[in-house]
XYZ file of C-alpha atoms in Angstrom:
472
model
C 305.423 59.811 28.106
C 304.990 63.239 29.777
C 305.918 66.324 27.732
C 309.417 67.775 27.947
C 309.806 70.803 30.199
C 310.543 72.912 27.105
C 307.192 71.876 25.601
C 305.372 72.808 28.794
C 307.153 76.163 28.889
C 306.443 76.824 25.228
C 302.740 76.150 25.797
C 302.680 78.601 28.697
C 304.488 81.238 26.632
C 302.141 80.851 23.656
C 299.046 80.903 25.862
C 300.278 84.107 27.452
C 300.743 85.768 24.054
C 297.503 84.530 22.524
C 295.175 84.868 25.507
C 296.909 87.854 27.133
C 296.581 85.982 30.395
C 299.199 85.384 33.084
C 300.579 81.852 33.282
C 302.262 79.896 36.078
C 304.321 76.727 36.041
C 304.489 74.773 39.300
C 307.615 72.725 40.040
C 306.933 70.704 43.172
C 308.047 67.413 44.668
C 310.359 65.889 47.227
C 314.036 66.701 47.599
C 316.089 65.546 44.633
C 313.097 65.275 42.287
C 314.499 67.906 39.936
C 312.488 70.998 40.846
C 315.394 73.436 40.719
C 316.837 71.971 37.521
C 313.451 72.163 35.807
C 313.067 75.739 37.018
C 316.402 76.608 35.407
C 315.311 74.970 32.147
C 312.093 76.996 32.144
C 314.034 80.243 32.598
C 316.608 79.270 29.961
C 313.899 78.512 27.415
C 311.978 81.717 28.067
C 315.189 83.766 27.903
C 316.150 82.165 24.588
C 312.720 82.474 22.950
C 312.153 86.024 24.180
C 315.728 86.980 23.300
C 315.273 85.680 19.760
C 312.038 87.638 19.409
C 313.750 90.766 20.763
C 316.594 90.311 18.287
C 314.145 90.168 15.378
C 312.145 93.141 16.641
C 315.042 95.489 17.346
C 317.512 94.349 14.723
C 320.041 93.023 17.197
C 320.510 96.228 19.176
C 319.376 94.527 22.369
C 321.245 91.287 21.813
C 324.707 90.191 22.845
C 327.398 88.635 20.644
C 325.434 85.373 20.377
C 322.666 87.312 18.665
C 319.992 85.670 20.798
C 320.330 86.661 24.453
C 320.020 90.313 25.496
C 321.482 91.866 28.623
C 318.279 91.563 30.650
C 317.923 87.906 29.695
C 321.567 87.300 30.606
C 321.110 88.943 34.006
C 318.033 86.807 34.612
C 320.010 83.655 33.844
C 322.908 84.740 36.063
C 320.614 85.390 39.024
C 320.233 81.648 39.505
C 323.907 80.845 40.314
C 323.803 83.590 42.946
C 320.671 82.185 44.567
C 322.133 78.679 44.482
C 325.398 79.768 46.083
C 323.682 81.484 49.001
C 320.536 79.342 49.288
C 321.467 75.784 48.257
C 323.419 73.099 50.081
C 324.287 69.416 50.069
C 321.761 67.114 51.729
C 321.664 63.343 52.035
C 319.428 63.045 48.961
C 320.676 65.920 46.838
C 324.085 67.541 46.372
C 322.491 70.831 45.278
C 319.287 71.063 47.273
C 317.404 74.367 47.429
C 316.885 75.250 51.080
C 314.249 77.857 50.282
C 311.213 78.249 48.067
C 310.918 80.852 45.353
C 308.398 82.352 42.977
C 309.944 83.932 39.892
C 307.761 86.280 37.881
C 309.095 86.959 34.359
C 307.283 89.916 32.812
C 306.699 90.338 29.080
C 305.621 93.256 26.913
C 303.012 93.135 24.162
C 305.531 91.771 21.634
C 306.556 88.844 23.844
C 309.929 90.283 24.853
C 311.049 90.153 28.471
C 310.425 93.512 30.117
C 311.538 92.658 33.651
C 311.551 90.038 36.369
C 310.903 89.700 40.069
C 311.909 87.052 42.603
C 310.141 86.295 45.854
C 311.539 83.809 48.359
C 310.254 82.186 51.510
C 311.154 79.590 54.120
C 314.949 79.858 53.999
C 316.359 77.078 56.184
C 318.429 79.416 58.321
C 319.006 76.741 60.985
C 321.414 75.107 58.520
C 323.841 77.928 59.301
C 324.366 76.421 62.756
C 324.411 72.675 62.227
C 324.128 69.931 59.643
C 324.150 66.144 59.753
C 327.400 64.269 59.159
C 326.620 63.702 55.457
C 325.381 67.218 54.678
C 326.876 70.686 54.260
C 326.007 74.248 55.075
C 325.185 76.701 52.279
C 327.548 76.491 49.291
C 328.831 80.056 49.666
C 330.683 79.282 52.902
C 332.843 76.637 51.220
C 333.181 78.603 47.988
C 334.560 81.559 49.906
C 337.037 79.476 51.892
C 338.381 77.690 48.799
C 338.150 80.449 46.210
C 339.153 83.633 48.019
C 342.414 85.230 46.945
C 345.213 85.819 49.433
C 344.219 89.481 49.631
C 340.590 88.555 50.273
C 341.560 86.015 52.925
C 343.482 88.700 54.746
C 340.805 91.385 54.502
C 337.982 88.977 55.374
C 339.918 87.460 58.301
C 339.302 83.920 57.046
C 340.531 80.863 58.912
C 342.689 78.195 57.270
C 339.937 75.761 56.238
C 336.298 74.814 56.789
C 337.107 72.494 59.690
C 338.357 75.548 61.616
C 334.757 76.743 61.909
C 332.446 75.152 64.445
C 329.358 75.838 62.316
C 330.862 73.869 59.405
C 332.848 71.124 61.111
C 329.948 68.759 61.836
C 329.116 67.973 58.205
C 330.944 67.114 54.993
C 333.602 69.620 53.999
C 333.873 68.697 50.321
C 331.437 67.882 47.539
C 332.408 65.052 45.147
C 332.912 66.294 41.601
C 332.617 69.961 42.573
C 335.500 72.438 42.802
C 334.387 75.096 45.279
C 337.098 77.491 44.080
C 335.786 77.331 40.508
C 332.224 77.728 41.769
C 333.287 80.806 43.745
C 334.718 82.477 40.651
C 331.535 81.695 38.719
C 329.409 83.175 41.499
C 331.513 86.337 41.576
C 331.279 86.637 37.790
C 327.500 86.200 37.939
C 327.224 88.950 40.545
C 329.178 91.353 38.360
C 327.030 90.538 35.316
C 323.868 91.195 37.312
C 325.289 94.558 38.361
C 326.793 94.186 41.829
C 329.565 96.683 42.540
C 332.885 95.421 43.921
C 332.216 97.300 47.160
C 328.872 95.520 47.515
C 330.449 92.121 46.904
C 333.146 92.801 49.495
C 330.522 93.882 52.047
C 328.520 90.703 51.392
C 331.576 88.513 51.901
C 332.419 90.297 55.159
C 329.020 89.360 56.554
C 329.412 85.750 55.379
C 332.807 85.566 57.093
C 331.371 87.042 60.292
C 328.494 84.540 60.326
C 330.976 81.664 60.130
C 333.042 83.161 62.955
C 330.022 83.479 65.258
C 330.200 79.728 65.777
C 333.738 80.003 67.178
C 332.748 82.390 69.968
C 333.078 80.496 73.252
C 331.613 81.300 76.644
C 332.179 79.773 80.059
C 330.501 80.148 83.409
C 332.013 82.753 85.723
C 333.449 80.954 88.752
C 332.394 83.842 90.995
C 328.795 84.138 89.805
C 326.670 81.140 88.904
C 324.387 83.126 86.599
C 327.036 85.088 84.674
C 328.819 83.918 81.524
C 332.225 85.222 80.480
C 333.992 85.318 77.133
C 336.740 82.679 76.942
C 338.848 84.506 74.350
C 338.103 87.826 72.697
C 340.207 87.177 69.560
C 337.314 85.688 67.570
C 334.864 88.289 68.857
C 337.259 91.059 67.821
C 337.384 89.666 64.275
C 333.587 89.612 64.102
C 333.363 93.195 65.315
C 335.968 94.297 62.775
C 334.041 92.644 59.944
C 330.686 94.078 61.028
C 331.912 97.540 62.007
C 331.109 97.176 65.717
C 332.779 97.960 69.033
C 333.940 94.856 70.907
C 333.236 96.111 74.426
C 329.720 97.226 73.516
C 328.903 93.960 71.754
C 330.126 91.761 74.596
C 328.209 93.822 77.126
C 325.085 93.424 74.989
C 325.510 89.649 74.846
C 326.572 89.058 78.457
C 324.627 91.752 80.337
C 321.836 93.025 78.090
C 319.849 96.043 79.173
C 316.162 95.256 79.652
C 313.198 97.395 80.550
C 311.626 96.796 83.931
C 308.065 97.906 84.561
C 307.508 98.799 88.179
C 304.565 100.236 90.026
C 306.032 103.724 89.709
C 307.897 104.753 86.580
C 310.055 102.707 84.240
C 313.751 102.014 84.325
C 316.345 99.819 82.659
C 318.402 97.173 84.401
C 321.200 94.892 83.220
C 320.408 91.192 83.388
C 323.244 88.669 83.587
C 323.249 85.888 80.995
C 324.517 82.407 81.775
C 326.601 80.367 79.349
C 323.621 78.714 77.663
C 321.728 81.990 77.247
C 324.747 83.795 75.793
C 325.407 80.981 73.321
C 321.749 80.907 72.297
C 321.779 84.670 71.744
C 324.861 84.482 69.507
C 323.337 81.670 67.447
C 320.085 83.599 66.997
C 321.971 86.676 65.750
C 324.073 84.594 63.346
C 320.999 82.939 61.808
C 319.154 86.237 61.547
C 322.184 87.929 59.964
C 322.394 85.341 57.208
C 318.652 85.366 56.581
C 318.658 89.162 56.335
C 321.653 89.083 54.012
C 319.807 86.607 51.787
C 316.714 88.816 51.776
C 318.834 91.817 50.799
C 320.454 89.798 47.993
C 317.050 88.952 46.544
C 316.000 92.603 46.768
C 319.232 93.631 45.065
C 318.624 91.112 42.278
C 315.115 92.482 41.832
C 316.526 95.986 41.561
C 318.771 94.896 38.691
C 315.990 92.945 36.971
C 313.428 95.719 37.316
C 312.727 97.637 34.108
C 310.108 100.162 35.124
C 310.444 102.055 31.858
C 309.290 99.002 29.886
C 305.569 98.296 29.932
C 304.736 94.781 31.160
C 301.510 93.295 29.815
C 301.599 89.815 31.358
C 303.944 87.383 33.085
C 304.936 83.747 33.330
C 305.475 82.670 36.919
C 307.621 79.747 38.043
C 306.997 78.336 41.498
C 309.826 76.196 42.899
C 308.768 74.708 46.208
C 309.309 71.409 47.979
C 306.747 68.953 49.243
C 302.980 68.882 49.441
C 301.173 72.165 48.934
C 298.724 71.292 51.718
C 300.793 69.628 54.453
C 299.158 68.020 57.447
C 299.325 69.677 60.867
C 302.363 67.948 62.340
C 304.469 68.580 65.443
C 306.515 71.436 63.974
C 303.481 73.108 62.395
C 301.733 73.027 65.765
C 304.810 74.528 67.393
C 304.823 77.351 64.831
C 301.177 78.075 65.627
C 301.849 78.231 69.373
C 304.627 80.754 68.728
C 302.144 83.168 67.152
C 300.314 83.721 70.433
C 301.911 85.940 73.129
C 300.455 83.801 75.921
C 301.533 80.516 74.356
C 303.819 78.220 76.333
C 305.376 74.762 76.263
C 302.538 73.236 78.281
C 299.966 74.540 75.827
C 302.036 73.136 72.965
C 302.022 69.646 74.500
C 298.289 69.864 75.198
C 297.571 70.810 71.578
C 299.672 67.912 70.332
C 297.743 65.490 72.525
C 294.401 66.879 71.359
C 295.338 66.635 67.684
C 297.277 63.377 67.585
C 296.238 61.264 70.573
C 294.554 58.754 68.250
C 297.497 58.574 65.858
C 299.284 55.189 66.064
C 302.711 56.870 66.010
C 301.962 59.373 68.781
C 302.264 58.205 72.397
C 301.147 59.986 75.544
C 303.747 58.973 78.169
C 303.014 57.459 81.544
C 302.247 59.735 84.490
C 305.680 59.316 86.096
C 307.582 59.690 82.854
C 309.934 62.661 82.477
C 309.009 63.051 78.809
C 306.109 65.135 77.512
C 305.294 63.024 74.477
C 306.760 60.224 72.388
C 306.805 59.431 68.676
C 307.374 56.033 67.097
C 309.942 56.637 64.361
C 311.213 54.067 61.874
C 313.960 53.044 64.320
C 311.675 52.866 67.343
C 310.133 55.011 70.044
C 311.724 58.361 70.906
C 310.675 60.347 73.985
C 310.694 64.149 73.873
C 310.781 66.888 76.497
C 309.159 70.093 75.235
C 310.780 72.428 77.748
C 312.177 75.469 75.943
C 310.885 74.453 72.509
C 308.689 77.513 72.054
C 311.370 80.058 72.915
C 313.981 78.331 70.753
C 311.599 78.062 67.815
C 310.832 81.781 68.045
C 314.517 82.700 67.727
C 314.278 85.669 70.110
C 316.825 88.302 69.171
C 318.869 90.250 71.681
C 317.511 93.768 71.208
C 320.725 95.302 72.564
C 322.791 93.631 69.838
C 320.245 94.624 67.188
C 320.585 98.259 68.302
C 324.351 98.058 67.794
C 323.995 96.426 64.369
C 321.694 99.234 63.278
C 324.441 101.720 64.181
C 327.245 99.764 62.500
C 329.987 101.570 60.600
C 329.349 99.173 57.705
C 326.549 100.521 55.434
C 325.361 97.063 54.368
C 325.095 95.840 57.966
C 322.984 98.898 58.768
C 320.863 98.265 55.690
C 319.995 94.639 56.427
C 319.195 95.435 60.068
C 317.370 98.727 59.529
C 313.975 97.172 60.302
C 315.277 95.074 63.179
C 313.045 96.773 65.734
C 309.935 95.763 63.801
C 310.484 92.032 64.116
C 312.943 91.871 66.987
C 311.561 90.129 70.033
C 310.889 92.592 72.821
C 312.206 91.308 76.127
C 310.414 93.062 78.973
C 310.382 92.394 82.701
C 306.896 92.918 84.146
C 306.632 92.458 87.915
C 310.140 90.989 87.757
C 309.087 88.253 85.294
C 310.125 88.014 81.624
C 307.485 87.648 78.924
C 308.260 87.175 75.263
C 306.278 88.844 72.496
C 306.879 88.209 68.816
C 305.827 90.598 66.050
C 305.198 88.377 63.023
C 306.117 89.575 59.547
C 307.029 88.246 56.121
C 304.333 85.576 55.826
C 305.584 82.689 53.786
C 303.032 82.600 50.974
C 304.463 85.483 48.966
C 303.204 85.613 45.425
C 300.314 83.273 46.201
C 297.700 85.718 44.967
C 299.252 85.892 41.540
C 299.607 82.122 41.375
C 295.964 81.635 42.349
C 294.852 83.762 39.420
C 297.390 82.471 36.931
C 297.001 79.565 34.560
C 298.756 76.338 35.470
C 300.125 74.499 32.474
C 300.211 70.952 33.806
C 296.925 70.165 32.087
C 294.661 72.081 34.480
C 294.096 75.513 35.935
C 295.333 76.333 39.400
C 292.530 76.060 41.921
C 291.790 79.212 43.850
C 292.965 79.085 47.434
C 295.367 76.197 46.951
C 298.205 78.210 48.507
C 296.207 79.586 51.413
């Protein structure tokens, strides 16, 4: 019988103290295997053991009323409900599935007491903001807010009646069996206050969450006078979004419907306004909504790290916990190939299809269609053959952001909106017209393997050391 997770954690903790060497515990596996729950158990055990040691060392001055858990340990434990609320959701296999990976580094001083902590995240499934399958849900926080907000909060946050009033939420399940979203909301708010969030910060966070939900209710139609120009169907929803984000409605709609782009001509440079059709305007709104939530999540993690940082306490070593789904060395599939194509400025849909054919033409599940076929490739799934057209895949996968809207968000009247978008220009897609043609360039940042260097060097406690390079 394999050892209990507490035994594994205790071994890592003792090895760290005795050998003065960093340790890492890897929690991997498929969805629903128990990675997140085991991660919580690891943190709980370390907080208890270190808290007990701190209590003995300092005579209880650093401990709470239980006599075992100090304030830093309590904040570390309360960080998890916050991450779960904003980063977990219901899937077909798991009612509380983490939709992101994380590496938690718990730092210890020479006596074995916790001296600080740091959280790194990667691969947040931001597409879940837009759509889910019929048996899944969006991130927990959306439903917690709608069920748990007070009447005053509902009024100030401009919330709709229920989850089915939001297009982004209406495709999936609205409730979770055995879970009271209102109770969960109160627990999340309490956790945020324990960690150190101010009420003004919490209110600003909830305003952005409300705005993200409302983005899905913005509707466009094609202008009957101009075939290439979209128009806003009703500005009521857009006005709510602008109120929540501290923006001007007229400026935002102009940025979405007629963005200003730079045109390079033979002599000089000038800006022109390019009309957006209904599909382009909708795509632009969806890209901004996904990016807003991802940036909010990144800011939340940074804010948690600020509370958990104890720079005045000397850290000697750490125990790292890696919570990540799936195989650590996945094969080069269709989506991985698409991601690679997006890294090259000259990449296109044709090149993507050609790379797929070169890599998988001998695979029994991959089919190169007939010459006259309208599809670009086909895959034999469990239910049968499915033909795919790759047109537009690259651009959609890159999530190009409307630079005009990003400029407005950076000048928002809301300090938190400005904060999460302050580096928007660095990773925002630059849309430029060169010789009257549009080319897309993506500046890549935030590579996904954060914390990999530390994990490579650390000691794995599942019976063997971590092999160097296993995360590269």
